Amino acid sequence: MSDPRVTSLEGELPDGLVDAVLAYEAALAADDVPALADAFVRAPTTLRGDASGLLVGHDAITGFRGRRGGTPPRGLAELHVRAVDAGTALVVTVNTPSRGGRGLVTQLWSLDEGVWRVRAAQVQAPAPALDARVWRVVGAPLVPPTGSGELDGLEIAVKDLFAIEGQRIGAGVPARLAEAAIETGTAPAVADLLEAGAAVRGLAQTDEFAYSIAGRNSGYGTPPNPAVPDAIPGGSSSGPATAVSLGQASVGLATDTAGSIRVPASYQGLWGLRTTHGAVPVAGLLPLAPSFDTVGWLTRDVLTLQRVARVGLARAEQHAPGRGVVTAPGLLAAADPAVQEAFARRIEVLVADGALEEPESVVLPPMAEMFADFRTVQAAEAWAADGEWVSAHPGALAPDVQGRFDAASRLDEATVAAARERLDGYRSALDSALGDRVLLLPSASSPAPPLDASAERIDAVRTATLSMTCVAGIGGYPALSAPLLSVAGAPVGLCLVGPRGADLALLERAAAFGSPKHG
């Protein structure tokens, strides 16, 4: 016997078991204490454990439920059954709390007077802070709000590149942190959120000097990816993204030079906005490549992202683009075939639903040439910003990041100047081709690669992804990653690239696309 509600099954599925499990979840959602009491075997040997300890006996469990006052709303993502016999089964479920993250519940169910009831349960809630892979320093909060307003109640995970008074900037490098001076002021991008009522939960980890999109860090470890547990999280805004995914922060304040917001958003199924270049102040921000560096945010839902964007962009001029949308086959070719298929299906659905006009295909400057010149200028500016420190600290960085700085150190002025001149031409060509329309493309070339992917595989994914994402950097455009695609169950972002100053309009348009769906 099979049941479409069951993710995996071993043995024969006992009659009525799945209905009992779902009824238990419904009772939890309603905080129906009598129903929850009836769901457990009425015996002094019944068990329920969690991180706080073990409750033994039905009376103790029922008393706990009466005192707890309910649980946050949650969905059921997976249901696995291992039948022991006709009257006993082990059930493992994965749940998705509304506040983010994933929980795990293991239950031993048995027939008790003809009714399925829980004999033993172990509850694992989403992981709490502090995880040093995710956070460099965290508080409760680390910095309280300085005012009240639209962001009341939100907690921010600040990428460890922004100045916060009384803290150091670590930039994902333990050796740099050890030498860093204590900041005497707070970056405006942080201060604006504090004034609007948000609190800083903590400083979250970044890939070393933000010079990576993988999410790996040799000094602190790789943050988990709650959406794809055996995969990398994406970077360089890895810490803020994971903190938001786990429900440990409402918003990730981050940076995007070549894709450092959009890639982790794509890999973890988050909303992520790279703002128009220069729209959010970068004072108090440790730079990577100032010609392309932007400030932006990561959230679990679009409404929260709209709230924080309205505050963060309050100083910037905004306008709405036209309704036209375009795609660029030359860019799309960099994506994996499965991503291309998911992208095409989603566009078809959005057009059929009336959420999008039929996209027009446009020809952009050659992708490989744009990326090559972008990479040259980015490298030159990264070396100008951090090369002196890197030279003085051999062995402080991971081999891949060190390799990029080594290559940057060998660039000559003529090569960089020529690349800058060509980028100016590409920017004009992009403006001409895109006009006042929105460019649609995947946010990344693939779903998140596995944790054990080879260095060669990670580098190939990096090249393919940055070939697409660099368009926003070259044009200084805002770019929004919306979690609207899926490949083999893993999230991939749908990216909207708009004209400069169309940041809020991109959010409004994507909000009308509806809830994330499998591609």
PDB file of N, CA and C in Angstrom, residues 212-284:
ATOM      1  N   SER A 212      34.421  35.564  -3.155  1.00  0.00           N
ATOM      2  CA  SER A 212      33.978  34.218  -3.497  1.00  0.00           C
ATOM      3  C   SER A 212      32.462  34.220  -3.546  1.00  0.00           C
ATOM      4  N   ILE A 213      31.889  33.279  -4.282  1.00  0.00           N
ATOM      5  CA  ILE A 213      30.433  33.103  -4.256  1.00  0.00           C
ATOM      6  C   ILE A 213      30.050  31.711  -3.757  1.00  0.00           C
ATOM      7  N   ALA A 214      31.017  30.938  -3.267  1.00  0.00           N
ATOM      8  CA  ALA A 214      30.735  29.564  -2.853  1.00  0.00           C
ATOM      9  C   ALA A 214      30.119  29.478  -1.463  1.00  0.00           C
ATOM     10  N   GLY A 215      30.548  30.349  -0.552  1.00  0.00           N
ATOM     11  CA  GLY A 215      30.082  30.264   0.824  1.00  0.00           C
ATOM     12  C   GLY A 215      31.022  29.510   1.730  1.00  0.00           C
ATOM     13  N   ARG A 216      32.156  29.092   1.216  1.00  0.00           N
ATOM     14  CA  ARG A 216      33.142  28.385   2.030  1.00  0.00           C
ATOM     15  C   ARG A 216      34.062  29.382   2.733  1.00  0.00           C
ATOM     16  N   ASN A 217      34.558  28.988   3.904  1.00  0.00           N
ATOM     17  CA  ASN A 217      35.493  29.838   4.636  1.00  0.00           C
ATOM     18  C   ASN A 217      36.486  28.934   5.343  1.00  0.00           C
ATOM     19  N   SER A 218      37.773  29.096   5.028  1.00  0.00           N
ATOM     20  CA  SER A 218      38.792  28.203   5.584  1.00  0.00           C
ATOM     21  C   SER A 218      39.063  28.468   7.054  1.00  0.00           C
ATOM     22  N   GLY A 219      38.727  29.671   7.531  1.00  0.00           N
ATOM     23  CA  GLY A 219      39.002  30.010   8.917  1.00  0.00           C
ATOM     24  C   GLY A 219      37.896  29.639   9.877  1.00  0.00           C
ATOM     25  N   TYR A 220      36.652  29.754   9.428  1.00  0.00           N
ATOM     26  CA  TYR A 220      35.516  29.546  10.318  1.00  0.00           C
ATOM     27  C   TYR A 220      34.656  28.347   9.940  1.00  0.00           C
ATOM     28  N   GLY A 221      34.842  27.812   8.757  1.00  0.00           N
ATOM     29  CA  GLY A 221      34.015  26.705   8.308  1.00  0.00           C
ATOM     30  C   GLY A 221      32.913  27.177   7.383  1.00  0.00           C
ATOM     31  N   THR A 222      32.236  26.233   6.767  1.00  0.00           N
ATOM     32  CA  THR A 222      31.178  26.521   5.804  1.00  0.00           C
ATOM     33  C   THR A 222      29.827  26.557   6.502  1.00  0.00           C
ATOM     34  N   PRO A 223      29.101  27.673   6.433  1.00  0.00           N
ATOM     35  CA  PRO A 223      27.766  27.705   7.034  1.00  0.00           C
ATOM     36  C   PRO A 223      26.858  26.662   6.388  1.00  0.00           C
ATOM     37  N   PRO A 224      25.900  26.133   7.142  1.00  0.00           N
ATOM     38  CA  PRO A 224      24.980  25.164   6.550  1.00  0.00           C
ATOM     39  C   PRO A 224      24.025  25.822   5.565  1.00  0.00           C
ATOM     40  N   ASN A 225      23.471  25.001   4.702  1.00  0.00           N
ATOM     41  CA  ASN A 225      22.421  25.426   3.779  1.00  0.00           C
ATOM     42  C   ASN A 225      21.149  24.693   4.185  1.00  0.00           C
ATOM     43  N   PRO A 226      20.259  25.324   4.944  1.00  0.00           N
ATOM     44  CA  PRO A 226      19.067  24.618   5.427  1.00  0.00           C
ATOM     45  C   PRO A 226      18.164  24.112   4.312  1.00  0.00           C
ATOM     46  N   ALA A 227      18.184  24.764   3.156  1.00  0.00           N
ATOM     47  CA  ALA A 227      17.323  24.338   2.055  1.00  0.00           C
ATOM     48  C   ALA A 227      17.836  23.083   1.377  1.00  0.00           C
ATOM     49  N   VAL A 228      19.161  22.926   1.338  1.00  0.00           N
ATOM     50  CA  VAL A 228      19.791  21.754   0.713  1.00  0.00           C
ATOM     51  C   VAL A 228      20.925  21.338   1.648  1.00  0.00           C
ATOM     52  N   PRO A 229      20.626  20.522   2.651  1.00  0.00           N
ATOM     53  CA  PRO A 229      21.597  20.296   3.733  1.00  0.00           C
ATOM     54  C   PRO A 229      22.943  19.736   3.310  1.00  0.00           C
ATOM     55  N   ASP A 230      23.020  19.065   2.183  1.00  0.00           N
ATOM     56  CA  ASP A 230      24.306  18.499   1.759  1.00  0.00           C
ATOM     57  C   ASP A 230      24.997  19.362   0.719  1.00  0.00           C
ATOM     58  N   ALA A 231      24.629  20.650   0.657  1.00  0.00           N
ATOM     59  CA  ALA A 231      25.164  21.544  -0.369  1.00  0.00           C
ATOM     60  C   ALA A 231      25.778  22.786   0.259  1.00  0.00           C
ATOM     61  N   ILE A 232      26.591  23.491  -0.525  1.00  0.00           N
ATOM     62  CA  ILE A 232      27.183  24.737  -0.055  1.00  0.00           C
ATOM     63  C   ILE A 232      26.108  25.818   0.039  1.00  0.00           C
ATOM     64  N   PRO A 233      26.338  26.865   0.850  1.00  0.00           N
ATOM     65  CA  PRO A 233      25.303  27.870   1.077  1.00  0.00           C
ATOM     66  C   PRO A 233      25.279  29.003   0.066  1.00  0.00           C
ATOM     67  N   GLY A 234      26.366  29.176  -0.683  1.00  0.00           N
ATOM     68  CA  GLY A 234      26.480  30.345  -1.549  1.00  0.00           C
ATOM     69  C   GLY A 234      27.085  31.508  -0.794  1.00  0.00           C
ATOM     70  N   GLY A 235      27.818  32.357  -1.522  1.00  0.00           N
ATOM     71  CA  GLY A 235      28.479  33.486  -0.885  1.00  0.00           C
ATOM     72  C   GLY A 235      28.558  34.662  -1.838  1.00  0.00           C
ATOM     73  N   SER A 236      29.233  35.707  -1.447  1.00  0.00           N
ATOM     74  CA  SER A 236      30.018  35.727  -0.226  1.00  0.00           C
ATOM     75  C   SER A 236      29.213  36.043   1.027  1.00  0.00           C
ATOM     76  N   SER A 237      27.923  36.395   0.837  1.00  0.00           N
ATOM     77  CA  SER A 237      27.072  36.739   1.985  1.00  0.00           C
ATOM     78  C   SER A 237      26.507  35.473   2.613  1.00  0.00           C
ATOM     79  N   SER A 238      27.391  34.523   2.894  1.00  0.00           N
ATOM     80  CA  SER A 238      26.973  33.204   3.359  1.00  0.00           C
ATOM     81  C   SER A 238      26.369  33.252   4.755  1.00  0.00           C
ATOM     82  N   GLY A 239      27.030  33.951   5.680  1.00  0.00           N
ATOM     83  CA  GLY A 239      26.535  34.021   7.046  1.00  0.00           C
ATOM     84  C   GLY A 239      25.173  34.679   7.162  1.00  0.00           C
ATOM     85  N   PRO A 240      24.985  35.889   6.604  1.00  0.00           N
ATOM     86  CA  PRO A 240      23.659  36.500   6.667  1.00  0.00           C
ATOM     87  C   PRO A 240      22.571  35.641   6.036  1.00  0.00           C
ATOM     88  N   ALA A 241      22.879  34.993   4.908  1.00  0.00           N
ATOM     89  CA  ALA A 241      21.880  34.158   4.243  1.00  0.00           C
ATOM     90  C   ALA A 241      21.472  32.986   5.122  1.00  0.00           C
ATOM     91  N   THR A 242      22.451  32.285   5.677  1.00  0.00           N
ATOM     92  CA  THR A 242      22.132  31.134   6.517  1.00  0.00           C
ATOM     93  C   THR A 242      21.418  31.563   7.791  1.00  0.00           C
ATOM     94  N   ALA A 243      21.823  32.684   8.379  1.00  0.00           N
ATOM     95  CA  ALA A 243      21.146  33.177   9.580  1.00  0.00           C
ATOM     96  C   ALA A 243      19.671  33.434   9.308  1.00  0.00           C
ATOM     97  N   VAL A 244      19.374  34.006   8.159  1.00  0.00           N
ATOM     98  CA  VAL A 244      17.981  34.256   7.784  1.00  0.00           C
ATOM     99  C   VAL A 244      17.263  32.936   7.511  1.00  0.00           C
ATOM    100  N   SER A 245      17.905  32.040   6.781  1.00  0.00           N
ATOM    101  CA  SER A 245      17.281  30.749   6.483  1.00  0.00           C
ATOM    102  C   SER A 245      16.938  29.982   7.751  1.00  0.00           C
ATOM    103  N   LEU A 246      17.815  30.043   8.741  1.00  0.00           N
ATOM    104  CA  LEU A 246      17.607  29.312   9.989  1.00  0.00           C
ATOM    105  C   LEU A 246      16.610  29.992  10.920  1.00  0.00           C
ATOM    106  N   GLY A 247      16.164  31.189  10.574  1.00  0.00           N
ATOM    107  CA  GLY A 247      15.256  31.910  11.442  1.00  0.00           C
ATOM    108  C   GLY A 247      15.936  32.623  12.582  1.00  0.00           C
ATOM    109  N   GLN A 248      17.259  32.771  12.512  1.00  0.00           N
ATOM    110  CA  GLN A 248      18.010  33.445  13.567  1.00  0.00           C
ATOM    111  C   GLN A 248      18.072  34.952  13.353  1.00  0.00           C
ATOM    112  N   ALA A 249      17.622  35.420  12.215  1.00  0.00           N
ATOM    113  CA  ALA A 249      17.528  36.846  11.907  1.00  0.00           C
ATOM    114  C   ALA A 249      16.396  37.026  10.912  1.00  0.00           C
ATOM    115  N   SER A 250      15.801  38.216  10.929  1.00  0.00           N
ATOM    116  CA  SER A 250      14.728  38.522   9.978  1.00  0.00           C
ATOM    117  C   SER A 250      15.270  38.961   8.638  1.00  0.00           C
ATOM    118  N   VAL A 251      16.426  39.648   8.687  1.00  0.00           N
ATOM    119  CA  VAL A 251      17.002  40.276   7.500  1.00  0.00           C
ATOM    120  C   VAL A 251      18.504  40.075   7.526  1.00  0.00           C
ATOM    121  N   GLY A 252      19.078  39.826   6.374  1.00  0.00           N
ATOM    122  CA  GLY A 252      20.522  39.839   6.222  1.00  0.00           C
ATOM    123  C   GLY A 252      20.938  41.105   5.509  1.00  0.00           C
ATOM    124  N   LEU A 253      21.754  41.935   6.155  1.00  0.00           N
ATOM    125  CA  LEU A 253      22.329  43.117   5.509  1.00  0.00           C
ATOM    126  C   LEU A 253      23.638  42.673   4.882  1.00  0.00           C
ATOM    127  N   ALA A 254      23.746  42.832   3.567  1.00  0.00           N
ATOM    128  CA  ALA A 254      24.850  42.198   2.854  1.00  0.00           C
ATOM    129  C   ALA A 254      25.355  43.100   1.741  1.00  0.00           C
ATOM    130  N   THR A 255      26.297  42.568   0.985  1.00  0.00           N
ATOM    131  CA  THR A 255      26.852  43.275  -0.168  1.00  0.00           C
ATOM    132  C   THR A 255      26.784  42.371  -1.382  1.00  0.00           C
ATOM    133  N   ASP A 256      26.783  43.009  -2.547  1.00  0.00           N
ATOM    134  CA  ASP A 256      26.776  42.275  -3.812  1.00  0.00           C
ATOM    135  C   ASP A 256      27.669  43.027  -4.784  1.00  0.00           C
ATOM    136  N   THR A 257      28.764  42.391  -5.150  1.00  0.00           N
ATOM    137  CA  THR A 257      29.688  42.942  -6.139  1.00  0.00           C
ATOM    138  C   THR A 257      29.466  42.272  -7.484  1.00  0.00           C
ATOM    139  N   ALA A 258      29.476  40.936  -7.453  1.00  0.00           N
ATOM    140  CA  ALA A 258      29.280  40.157  -8.676  1.00  0.00           C
ATOM    141  C   ALA A 258      28.165  39.138  -8.535  1.00  0.00           C
ATOM    142  N   GLY A 259      27.536  39.077  -7.358  1.00  0.00           N
ATOM    143  CA  GLY A 259      26.478  38.095  -7.142  1.00  0.00           C
ATOM    144  C   GLY A 259      26.363  37.634  -5.708  1.00  0.00           C
ATOM    145  N   SER A 260      27.006  38.332  -4.781  1.00  0.00           N
ATOM    146  CA  SER A 260      27.139  37.846  -3.406  1.00  0.00           C
ATOM    147  C   SER A 260      25.864  37.899  -2.587  1.00  0.00           C
ATOM    148  N   ILE A 261      24.828  38.541  -3.072  1.00  0.00           N
ATOM    149  CA  ILE A 261      23.495  38.430  -2.479  1.00  0.00           C
ATOM    150  C   ILE A 261      22.650  37.456  -3.288  1.00  0.00           C
ATOM    151  N   ARG A 262      22.695  37.589  -4.602  1.00  0.00           N
ATOM    152  CA  ARG A 262      21.821  36.790  -5.461  1.00  0.00           C
ATOM    153  C   ARG A 262      22.144  35.300  -5.411  1.00  0.00           C
ATOM    154  N   VAL A 263      23.415  34.949  -5.314  1.00  0.00           N
ATOM    155  CA  VAL A 263      23.783  33.526  -5.331  1.00  0.00           C
ATOM    156  C   VAL A 263      23.334  32.809  -4.057  1.00  0.00           C
ATOM    157  N   PRO A 264      23.660  33.303  -2.845  1.00  0.00           N
ATOM    158  CA  PRO A 264      23.130  32.612  -1.662  1.00  0.00           C
ATOM    159  C   PRO A 264      21.607  32.635  -1.594  1.00  0.00           C
ATOM    160  N   ALA A 265      20.986  33.705  -2.080  1.00  0.00           N
ATOM    161  CA  ALA A 265      19.520  33.718  -2.137  1.00  0.00           C
ATOM    162  C   ALA A 265      19.015  32.590  -3.022  1.00  0.00           C
ATOM    163  N   SER A 266      19.660  32.404  -4.159  1.00  0.00           N
ATOM    164  CA  SER A 266      19.268  31.341  -5.083  1.00  0.00           C
ATOM    165  C   SER A 266      19.475  29.970  -4.466  1.00  0.00           C
ATOM    166  N   TYR A 267      20.626  29.752  -3.872  1.00  0.00           N
ATOM    167  CA  TYR A 267      20.958  28.436  -3.319  1.00  0.00           C
ATOM    168  C   TYR A 267      20.089  28.064  -2.120  1.00  0.00           C
ATOM    169  N   GLN A 268      19.606  29.070  -1.376  1.00  0.00           N
ATOM    170  CA  GLN A 268      18.878  28.789  -0.135  1.00  0.00           C
ATOM    171  C   GLN A 268      17.391  29.121  -0.210  1.00  0.00           C
ATOM    172  N   GLY A 269      16.901  29.506  -1.388  1.00  0.00           N
ATOM    173  CA  GLY A 269      15.481  29.777  -1.521  1.00  0.00           C
ATOM    174  C   GLY A 269      15.022  31.022  -0.800  1.00  0.00           C
ATOM    175  N   LEU A 270      15.852  32.063  -0.811  1.00  0.00           N
ATOM    176  CA  LEU A 270      15.541  33.331  -0.165  1.00  0.00           C
ATOM    177  C   LEU A 270      15.238  34.406  -1.204  1.00  0.00           C
ATOM    178  N   TRP A 271      14.699  35.514  -0.720  1.00  0.00           N
ATOM    179  CA  TRP A 271      14.595  36.728  -1.525  1.00  0.00           C
ATOM    180  C   TRP A 271      15.862  37.547  -1.288  1.00  0.00           C
ATOM    181  N   GLY A 272      16.443  38.067  -2.352  1.00  0.00           N
ATOM    182  CA  GLY A 272      17.663  38.847  -2.212  1.00  0.00           C
ATOM    183  C   GLY A 272      17.707  39.982  -3.213  1.00  0.00           C
ATOM    184  N   LEU A 273      17.975  41.193  -2.729  1.00  0.00           N
ATOM    185  CA  LEU A 273      18.013  42.377  -3.596  1.00  0.00           C
ATOM    186  C   LEU A 273      19.394  43.009  -3.591  1.00  0.00           C
ATOM    187  N   ARG A 274      19.992  43.071  -4.761  1.00  0.00           N
ATOM    188  CA  ARG A 274      21.165  43.910  -5.011  1.00  0.00           C
ATOM    189  C   ARG A 274      20.615  45.256  -5.475  1.00  0.00           C
ATOM    190  N   THR A 275      20.996  46.330  -4.811  1.00  0.00           N
ATOM    191  CA  THR A 275      20.442  47.637  -5.149  1.00  0.00           C
ATOM    192  C   THR A 275      21.237  48.309  -6.264  1.00  0.00           C
ATOM    193  N   THR A 276      20.624  49.331  -6.836  1.00  0.00           N
ATOM    194  CA  THR A 276      21.309  50.158  -7.822  1.00  0.00           C
ATOM    195  C   THR A 276      22.636  50.654  -7.258  1.00  0.00           C
ATOM    196  N   HIS A 277      23.674  50.593  -8.063  1.00  0.00           N
ATOM    197  CA  HIS A 277      24.999  51.020  -7.602  1.00  0.00           C
ATOM    198  C   HIS A 277      24.950  52.470  -7.126  1.00  0.00           C
ATOM    199  N   GLY A 278      25.354  52.693  -5.887  1.00  0.00           N
ATOM    200  CA  GLY A 278      25.357  54.034  -5.315  1.00  0.00           C
ATOM    201  C   GLY A 278      24.069  54.437  -4.632  1.00  0.00           C
ATOM    202  N   ALA A 279      23.030  53.595  -4.693  1.00  0.00           N
ATOM    203  CA  ALA A 279      21.745  53.979  -4.108  1.00  0.00           C
ATOM    204  C   ALA A 279      21.758  53.918  -2.588  1.00  0.00           C
ATOM    205  N   VAL A 280      22.551  53.022  -2.017  1.00  0.00           N
ATOM    206  CA  VAL A 280      22.681  52.896  -0.564  1.00  0.00           C
ATOM    207  C   VAL A 280      24.106  53.290  -0.191  1.00  0.00           C
ATOM    208  N   PRO A 281      24.289  54.135   0.812  1.00  0.00           N
ATOM    209  CA  PRO A 281      25.641  54.590   1.158  1.00  0.00           C
ATOM    210  C   PRO A 281      26.574  53.424   1.485  1.00  0.00           C
ATOM    211  N   VAL A 282      27.814  53.539   1.013  1.00  0.00           N
ATOM    212  CA  VAL A 282      28.822  52.512   1.298  1.00  0.00           C
ATOM    213  C   VAL A 282      29.868  53.009   2.291  1.00  0.00           C
ATOM    214  N   ALA A 283      29.649  54.178   2.873  1.00  0.00           N
ATOM    215  CA  ALA A 283      30.556  54.643   3.926  1.00  0.00           C
ATOM    216  C   ALA A 283      30.555  53.629   5.061  1.00  0.00           C
ATOM    217  N   GLY A 284      31.733  53.363   5.612  1.00  0.00           N
ATOM    218  CA  GLY A 284      31.831  52.392   6.688  1.00  0.00           C
ATOM    219  C   GLY A 284      31.785  50.952   6.228  1.00  0.00           C
TER     220      GLY A 284
END
